Every structure is written in structure tokens, then in C-alpha cells.
């Protein structure tokens, strides 16, 4: 019977491919269907705490350094190479590391594609409590945050701490 295991690099590749495709598809759908005849964004209210609101972010995270186009493209390319380097140096990366780094890489690539193609990142998820809104974000941002969160939890897990502690 053939081995059905993807292996760590196959899993990473699958997470990256799925993440980038899903990110780009959701951005395409949001920007195609949540616009008026003038192409400006309007708000689609989904729940009492979630709207779909089109936003064009020419800056970094949370909209800092607006207009930093080339700077953020270079920074994104460096981040992609750093993630790949980290992955190659973590020989025999386990399941969680592959999923986590795959999510971060997918998110970085998804936003890099936007920066190169449009000159800005397409954001559309608007979480809020009443009038207090979190900065608008997209699925690529979710993938990055989830990947980093998985890495942190994996590092802090008792299993990981035991495997790095000296043998008595």
C-alpha cells in the first residue's frame, strides 16, 4: 500500500497553496460584490459585530506608514525568504510547525501578491463592538496570526519544554 503521508514539506506546500488561493479568492469576491457603481467600498453588515468593509491599505499592519509601497514589498519579500530559511533549518519539522509556518508564509504571500498587483493590500473584514472598530483586515492576516499563535503555543507546550530539558 502506498504511503499517504505528505511529509513536512508536502504539508507546508499544501497549507501555503490552500491559504494563498483562499485569501485571493475571498479578496476577489469581496471587492467584486461589495462595491457600488463608482467602485468605492460600501459596508455589508453581517452581524452586530462583523461587517464587510472594503479598505485599501497602502501601509503596514494596522495601516501604519501609509504610502510605503516599495518598502513594504521589499520587507514582504525578505519575510518570505526568512520563513523559508527558518523552515529549511528546522530539519524534520513536525506537523504543527509545518502548519504554522505554512500559514505565516501563505499570509505573507497573499498580501505580497496584492502589493505587487495593486500597490496596496485589500482588506475587508471589519470586527467591532458598537462604534469601536478593530483595523480592517483580510484572510492573509488571519493566517499570519494563527500561524504565529500555533508556533507560540507549540513552543510553550509542556511536551516541547520536556524535549528541550536536560536529561537527569
PDB file of C-alpha atoms in Angstrom:
ATOM      1  CA  UNK A   1       0.000   0.000   0.000  1.00  0.00           C
ATOM      2  CA  UNK A   2       1.469   3.439  -0.930  1.00  0.00           C
ATOM      3  CA  UNK A   3       2.485   5.877   1.792  1.00  0.00           C
ATOM      4  CA  UNK A   4      -0.228   8.538   2.005  1.00  0.00           C
ATOM      5  CA  UNK A   5       1.752  10.861   4.243  1.00  0.00           C
ATOM      6  CA  UNK A   6       2.612  14.192   2.684  1.00  0.00           C
ATOM      7  CA  UNK A   7       5.655  14.671   4.872  1.00  0.00           C
ATOM      8  CA  UNK A   8       6.507  18.047   6.422  1.00  0.00           C
ATOM      9  CA  UNK A   9       7.408  19.848   3.176  1.00  0.00           C
ATOM     10  CA  UNK A  10       4.343  18.466   1.401  1.00  0.00           C
ATOM     11  CA  UNK A  11       2.132  19.629   4.257  1.00  0.00           C
ATOM     12  CA  UNK A  12       3.758  23.065   4.252  1.00  0.00           C
ATOM     13  CA  UNK A  13       3.227  23.333   0.483  1.00  0.00           C
ATOM     14  CA  UNK A  14      -0.412  22.269   0.804  1.00  0.00           C
ATOM     15  CA  UNK A  15      -1.096  24.823   3.568  1.00  0.00           C
ATOM     16  CA  UNK A  16       0.604  27.587   1.551  1.00  0.00           C
ATOM     17  CA  UNK A  17      -1.258  26.746  -1.660  1.00  0.00           C
ATOM     18  CA  UNK A  18      -4.637  26.434   0.056  1.00  0.00           C
ATOM     19  CA  UNK A  19      -4.061  29.596   2.106  1.00  0.00           C
ATOM     20  CA  UNK A  20      -2.989  31.781  -0.833  1.00  0.00           C
ATOM     21  CA  UNK A  21      -5.825  30.564  -3.064  1.00  0.00           C
ATOM     22  CA  UNK A  22      -8.437  31.080  -0.332  1.00  0.00           C
ATOM     23  CA  UNK A  23      -7.032  34.522   0.556  1.00  0.00           C
ATOM     24  CA  UNK A  24      -7.033  35.722  -3.045  1.00  0.00           C
ATOM     25  CA  UNK A  25     -10.488  34.245  -3.708  1.00  0.00           C
ATOM     26  CA  UNK A  26     -12.041  35.960  -0.683  1.00  0.00           C
ATOM     27  CA  UNK A  27     -10.438  39.291  -1.588  1.00  0.00           C
ATOM     28  CA  UNK A  28     -11.643  38.955  -5.179  1.00  0.00           C
ATOM     29  CA  UNK A  29     -15.194  38.152  -4.054  1.00  0.00           C
ATOM     30  CA  UNK A  30     -15.312  40.976  -1.524  1.00  0.00           C
ATOM     31  CA  UNK A  31     -14.027  43.581  -3.961  1.00  0.00           C
ATOM     32  CA  UNK A  32     -16.256  42.322  -6.782  1.00  0.00           C
ATOM     33  CA  UNK A  33     -19.536  42.115  -4.901  1.00  0.00           C
ATOM     34  CA  UNK A  34     -19.267  44.791  -2.200  1.00  0.00           C
ATOM     35  CA  UNK A  35     -18.873  47.836  -4.402  1.00  0.00           C
ATOM     36  CA  UNK A  36     -21.224  50.388  -5.819  1.00  0.00           C
ATOM     37  CA  UNK A  37     -21.259  51.575  -9.426  1.00  0.00           C
ATOM     38  CA  UNK A  38     -18.417  54.014  -8.696  1.00  0.00           C
ATOM     39  CA  UNK A  39     -16.118  51.284  -7.368  1.00  0.00           C
ATOM     40  CA  UNK A  40     -15.957  52.721  -3.879  1.00  0.00           C
ATOM     41  CA  UNK A  41     -16.437  50.473  -0.903  1.00  0.00           C
ATOM     42  CA  UNK A  42     -19.667  50.157   0.948  1.00  0.00           C
ATOM     43  CA  UNK A  43     -20.478  48.281   4.095  1.00  0.00           C
ATOM     44  CA  UNK A  44     -22.210  44.923   4.222  1.00  0.00           C
ATOM     45  CA  UNK A  45     -23.452  44.359   7.776  1.00  0.00           C
ATOM     46  CA  UNK A  46     -23.369  40.640   8.606  1.00  0.00           C
ATOM     47  CA  UNK A  47     -23.853  40.611  12.382  1.00  0.00           C
ATOM     48  CA  UNK A  48     -23.897  43.073  15.273  1.00  0.00           C
ATOM     49  CA  UNK A  49     -20.081  42.760  15.452  1.00  0.00           C
ATOM     50  CA  UNK A  50     -18.986  41.899  11.887  1.00  0.00           C
ATOM     51  CA  UNK A  51     -19.144  43.955   8.712  1.00  0.00           C
ATOM     52  CA  UNK A  52     -17.535  43.511   5.331  1.00  0.00           C
ATOM     53  CA  UNK A  53     -15.986  46.890   4.571  1.00  0.00           C
ATOM     54  CA  UNK A  54     -13.627  47.443   1.659  1.00  0.00           C
ATOM     55  CA  UNK A  55     -10.316  49.031   2.532  1.00  0.00           C
ATOM     56  CA  UNK A  56      -7.163  49.679   0.526  1.00  0.00           C
ATOM     57  CA  UNK A  57      -4.169  49.565   2.870  1.00  0.00           C
ATOM     58  CA  UNK A  58      -1.063  51.174   1.387  1.00  0.00           C
ATOM     59  CA  UNK A  59       0.745  50.886   4.718  1.00  0.00           C
ATOM     60  CA  UNK A  60       1.798  48.169   7.078  1.00  0.00           C
ATOM     61  CA  UNK A  61      -0.016  46.358   9.843  1.00  0.00           C
ATOM     62  CA  UNK A  62      -2.873  48.440  11.292  1.00  0.00           C
ATOM     63  CA  UNK A  63      -2.313  50.941   8.457  1.00  0.00           C
ATOM     64  CA  UNK A  64       0.959  52.409   9.781  1.00  0.00           C
ATOM     65  CA  UNK A  65       3.334  54.154   7.365  1.00  0.00           C
ATOM     66  CA  UNK A  66       0.765  54.750   4.630  1.00  0.00           C
ATOM     67  CA  UNK A  67       2.304  55.095   1.171  1.00  0.00           C
ATOM     68  CA  UNK A  68       5.328  52.924   1.969  1.00  0.00           C
ATOM     69  CA  UNK A  69       4.746  50.817  -1.192  1.00  0.00           C
ATOM     70  CA  UNK A  70       8.229  49.702  -2.266  1.00  0.00           C
ATOM     71  CA  UNK A  71       9.430  49.488   1.326  1.00  0.00           C
ATOM     72  CA  UNK A  72       6.640  47.034   2.192  1.00  0.00           C
ATOM     73  CA  UNK A  73       7.213  44.986  -0.961  1.00  0.00           C
ATOM     74  CA  UNK A  74      10.903  44.593  -0.055  1.00  0.00           C
ATOM     75  CA  UNK A  75      10.004  43.840   3.570  1.00  0.00           C
ATOM     76  CA  UNK A  76       7.474  41.209   2.437  1.00  0.00           C
ATOM     77  CA  UNK A  77       9.963  39.523   0.099  1.00  0.00           C
ATOM     78  CA  UNK A  78      12.526  39.414   2.913  1.00  0.00           C
ATOM     79  CA  UNK A  79       9.896  37.926   5.247  1.00  0.00           C
ATOM     80  CA  UNK A  80       9.046  35.213   2.697  1.00  0.00           C
ATOM     81  CA  UNK A  81      12.718  34.271   2.341  1.00  0.00           C
ATOM     82  CA  UNK A  82      13.171  34.341   6.137  1.00  0.00           C
ATOM     83  CA  UNK A  83      10.209  31.989   6.629  1.00  0.00           C
ATOM     84  CA  UNK A  84      11.554  29.587   4.006  1.00  0.00           C
ATOM     85  CA  UNK A  85      15.022  29.748   5.587  1.00  0.00           C
ATOM     86  CA  UNK A  86      13.590  29.048   9.056  1.00  0.00           C
ATOM     87  CA  UNK A  87      11.664  26.099   7.662  1.00  0.00           C
ATOM     88  CA  UNK A  88      14.694  24.611   5.918  1.00  0.00           C
ATOM     89  CA  UNK A  89      16.786  24.996   9.086  1.00  0.00           C
ATOM     90  CA  UNK A  90      14.182  23.225  11.214  1.00  0.00           C
ATOM     91  CA  UNK A  91      15.021  19.775   9.869  1.00  0.00           C
ATOM     92  CA  UNK A  92      12.238  17.304  10.385  1.00  0.00           C
ATOM     93  CA  UNK A  93       9.691  19.961  11.230  1.00  0.00           C
ATOM     94  CA  UNK A  94       6.691  18.398  12.922  1.00  0.00           C
ATOM     95  CA  UNK A  95       3.061  18.681  11.904  1.00  0.00           C
ATOM     96  CA  UNK A  96       2.325  21.823  13.937  1.00  0.00           C
ATOM     97  CA  UNK A  97       5.474  23.615  12.769  1.00  0.00           C
ATOM     98  CA  UNK A  98       4.614  22.834   9.145  1.00  0.00           C
ATOM     99  CA  UNK A  99       1.042  24.111   9.548  1.00  0.00           C
ATOM    100  CA  UNK A 100       2.169  27.212  11.476  1.00  0.00           C
ATOM    101  CA  UNK A 101       4.948  28.237   9.093  1.00  0.00           C
ATOM    102  CA  UNK A 102       2.694  27.372   6.154  1.00  0.00           C
ATOM    103  CA  UNK A 103       0.035  29.747   7.473  1.00  0.00           C
ATOM    104  CA  UNK A 104       2.515  32.568   8.020  1.00  0.00           C
ATOM    105  CA  UNK A 105       4.032  32.019   4.568  1.00  0.00           C
ATOM    106  CA  UNK A 106       0.596  31.872   2.903  1.00  0.00           C
ATOM    107  CA  UNK A 107      -0.424  35.121   4.573  1.00  0.00           C
ATOM    108  CA  UNK A 108       2.810  36.872   3.654  1.00  0.00           C
ATOM    109  CA  UNK A 109       2.489  35.721   0.030  1.00  0.00           C
ATOM    110  CA  UNK A 110      -1.199  36.667  -0.156  1.00  0.00           C
ATOM    111  CA  UNK A 111      -0.516  40.225   0.936  1.00  0.00           C
ATOM    112  CA  UNK A 112       2.638  40.422  -1.215  1.00  0.00           C
ATOM    113  CA  UNK A 113       0.595  39.486  -4.291  1.00  0.00           C
ATOM    114  CA  UNK A 114      -1.754  42.391  -3.503  1.00  0.00           C
ATOM    115  CA  UNK A 115       1.104  44.854  -3.003  1.00  0.00           C
ATOM    116  CA  UNK A 116       2.709  43.909  -6.322  1.00  0.00           C
ATOM    117  CA  UNK A 117      -0.537  43.680  -8.296  1.00  0.00           C
ATOM    118  CA  UNK A 118      -2.479  46.639  -6.866  1.00  0.00           C
ATOM    119  CA  UNK A 119       0.000  48.754  -4.918  1.00  0.00           C
ATOM    120  CA  UNK A 120      -1.975  48.132  -1.722  1.00  0.00           C
ATOM    121  CA  UNK A 121      -3.377  45.289   0.363  1.00  0.00           C
ATOM    122  CA  UNK A 122      -7.095  44.578   0.005  1.00  0.00           C
ATOM    123  CA  UNK A 123      -8.727  44.370   3.436  1.00  0.00           C
ATOM    124  CA  UNK A 124     -12.422  43.737   4.077  1.00  0.00           C
ATOM    125  CA  UNK A 125     -13.094  42.085   7.446  1.00  0.00           C
ATOM    126  CA  UNK A 126     -14.348  44.668   9.949  1.00  0.00           C
ATOM    127  CA  UNK A 127     -14.807  43.455  13.546  1.00  0.00           C
ATOM    128  CA  UNK A 128     -16.304  45.894  16.019  1.00  0.00           C
ATOM    129  CA  UNK A 129     -18.060  46.304  19.332  1.00  0.00           C
ATOM    130  CA  UNK A 130     -20.511  49.122  18.938  1.00  0.00           C
ATOM    131  CA  UNK A 131     -18.635  52.058  17.464  1.00  0.00           C
ATOM    132  CA  UNK A 132     -15.187  50.655  18.369  1.00  0.00           C
ATOM    133  CA  UNK A 133     -13.655  49.032  15.291  1.00  0.00           C
ATOM    134  CA  UNK A 134     -10.570  46.831  15.034  1.00  0.00           C
ATOM    135  CA  UNK A 135      -8.493  47.820  11.984  1.00  0.00           C
ATOM    136  CA  UNK A 136      -9.922  46.169   8.860  1.00  0.00           C
ATOM    137  CA  UNK A 137      -8.046  43.011   7.853  1.00  0.00           C
ATOM    138  CA  UNK A 138      -8.158  40.042   5.469  1.00  0.00           C
ATOM    139  CA  UNK A 139      -7.708  36.273   5.469  1.00  0.00           C
ATOM    140  CA  UNK A 140      -3.932  36.586   4.913  1.00  0.00           C
ATOM    141  CA  UNK A 141      -3.710  38.499   8.203  1.00  0.00           C
ATOM    142  CA  UNK A 142      -5.736  35.764   9.927  1.00  0.00           C
ATOM    143  CA  UNK A 143      -3.369  33.096   8.558  1.00  0.00           C
ATOM    144  CA  UNK A 144      -0.316  35.004   9.816  1.00  0.00           C
ATOM    145  CA  UNK A 145      -1.802  35.485  13.296  1.00  0.00           C
ATOM    146  CA  UNK A 146      -2.948  31.872  13.541  1.00  0.00           C
ATOM    147  CA  UNK A 147       0.450  30.613  12.373  1.00  0.00           C
ATOM    148  CA  UNK A 148       2.296  32.724  14.930  1.00  0.00           C
ATOM    149  CA  UNK A 149      -0.175  31.678  17.624  1.00  0.00           C
ATOM    150  CA  UNK A 150       0.343  27.984  16.827  1.00  0.00           C
ATOM    151  CA  UNK A 151       4.124  28.479  16.961  1.00  0.00           C
ATOM    152  CA  UNK A 152       3.930  30.188  20.354  1.00  0.00           C
ATOM    153  CA  UNK A 153       1.624  27.510  21.790  1.00  0.00           C
ATOM    154  CA  UNK A 154       3.846  24.781  20.358  1.00  0.00           C
ATOM    155  CA  UNK A 155       6.949  26.320  21.930  1.00  0.00           C
ATOM    156  CA  UNK A 156       5.228  26.788  25.297  1.00  0.00           C
ATOM    157  CA  UNK A 157       3.622  23.342  25.408  1.00  0.00           C
ATOM    158  CA  UNK A 158       4.887  21.006  28.138  1.00  0.00           C
ATOM    159  CA  UNK A 159       5.811  18.399  25.509  1.00  0.00           C
ATOM    160  CA  UNK A 160       8.187  20.869  23.850  1.00  0.00           C
ATOM    161  CA  UNK A 161       9.662  22.018  27.164  1.00  0.00           C
ATOM    162  CA  UNK A 162      10.346  18.434  28.221  1.00  0.00           C
ATOM    163  CA  UNK A 163      12.051  17.583  24.932  1.00  0.00           C
ATOM    164  CA  UNK A 164      14.431  20.526  25.360  1.00  0.00           C
ATOM    165  CA  UNK A 165      15.212  19.978  29.040  1.00  0.00           C
ATOM    166  CA  UNK A 166      18.438  18.229  30.046  1.00  0.00           C
ATOM    167  CA  UNK A 167      18.176  14.541  30.825  1.00  0.00           C
ATOM    168  CA  UNK A 168      18.618  13.794  34.567  1.00  0.00           C
TER     169      UNK A 168
END
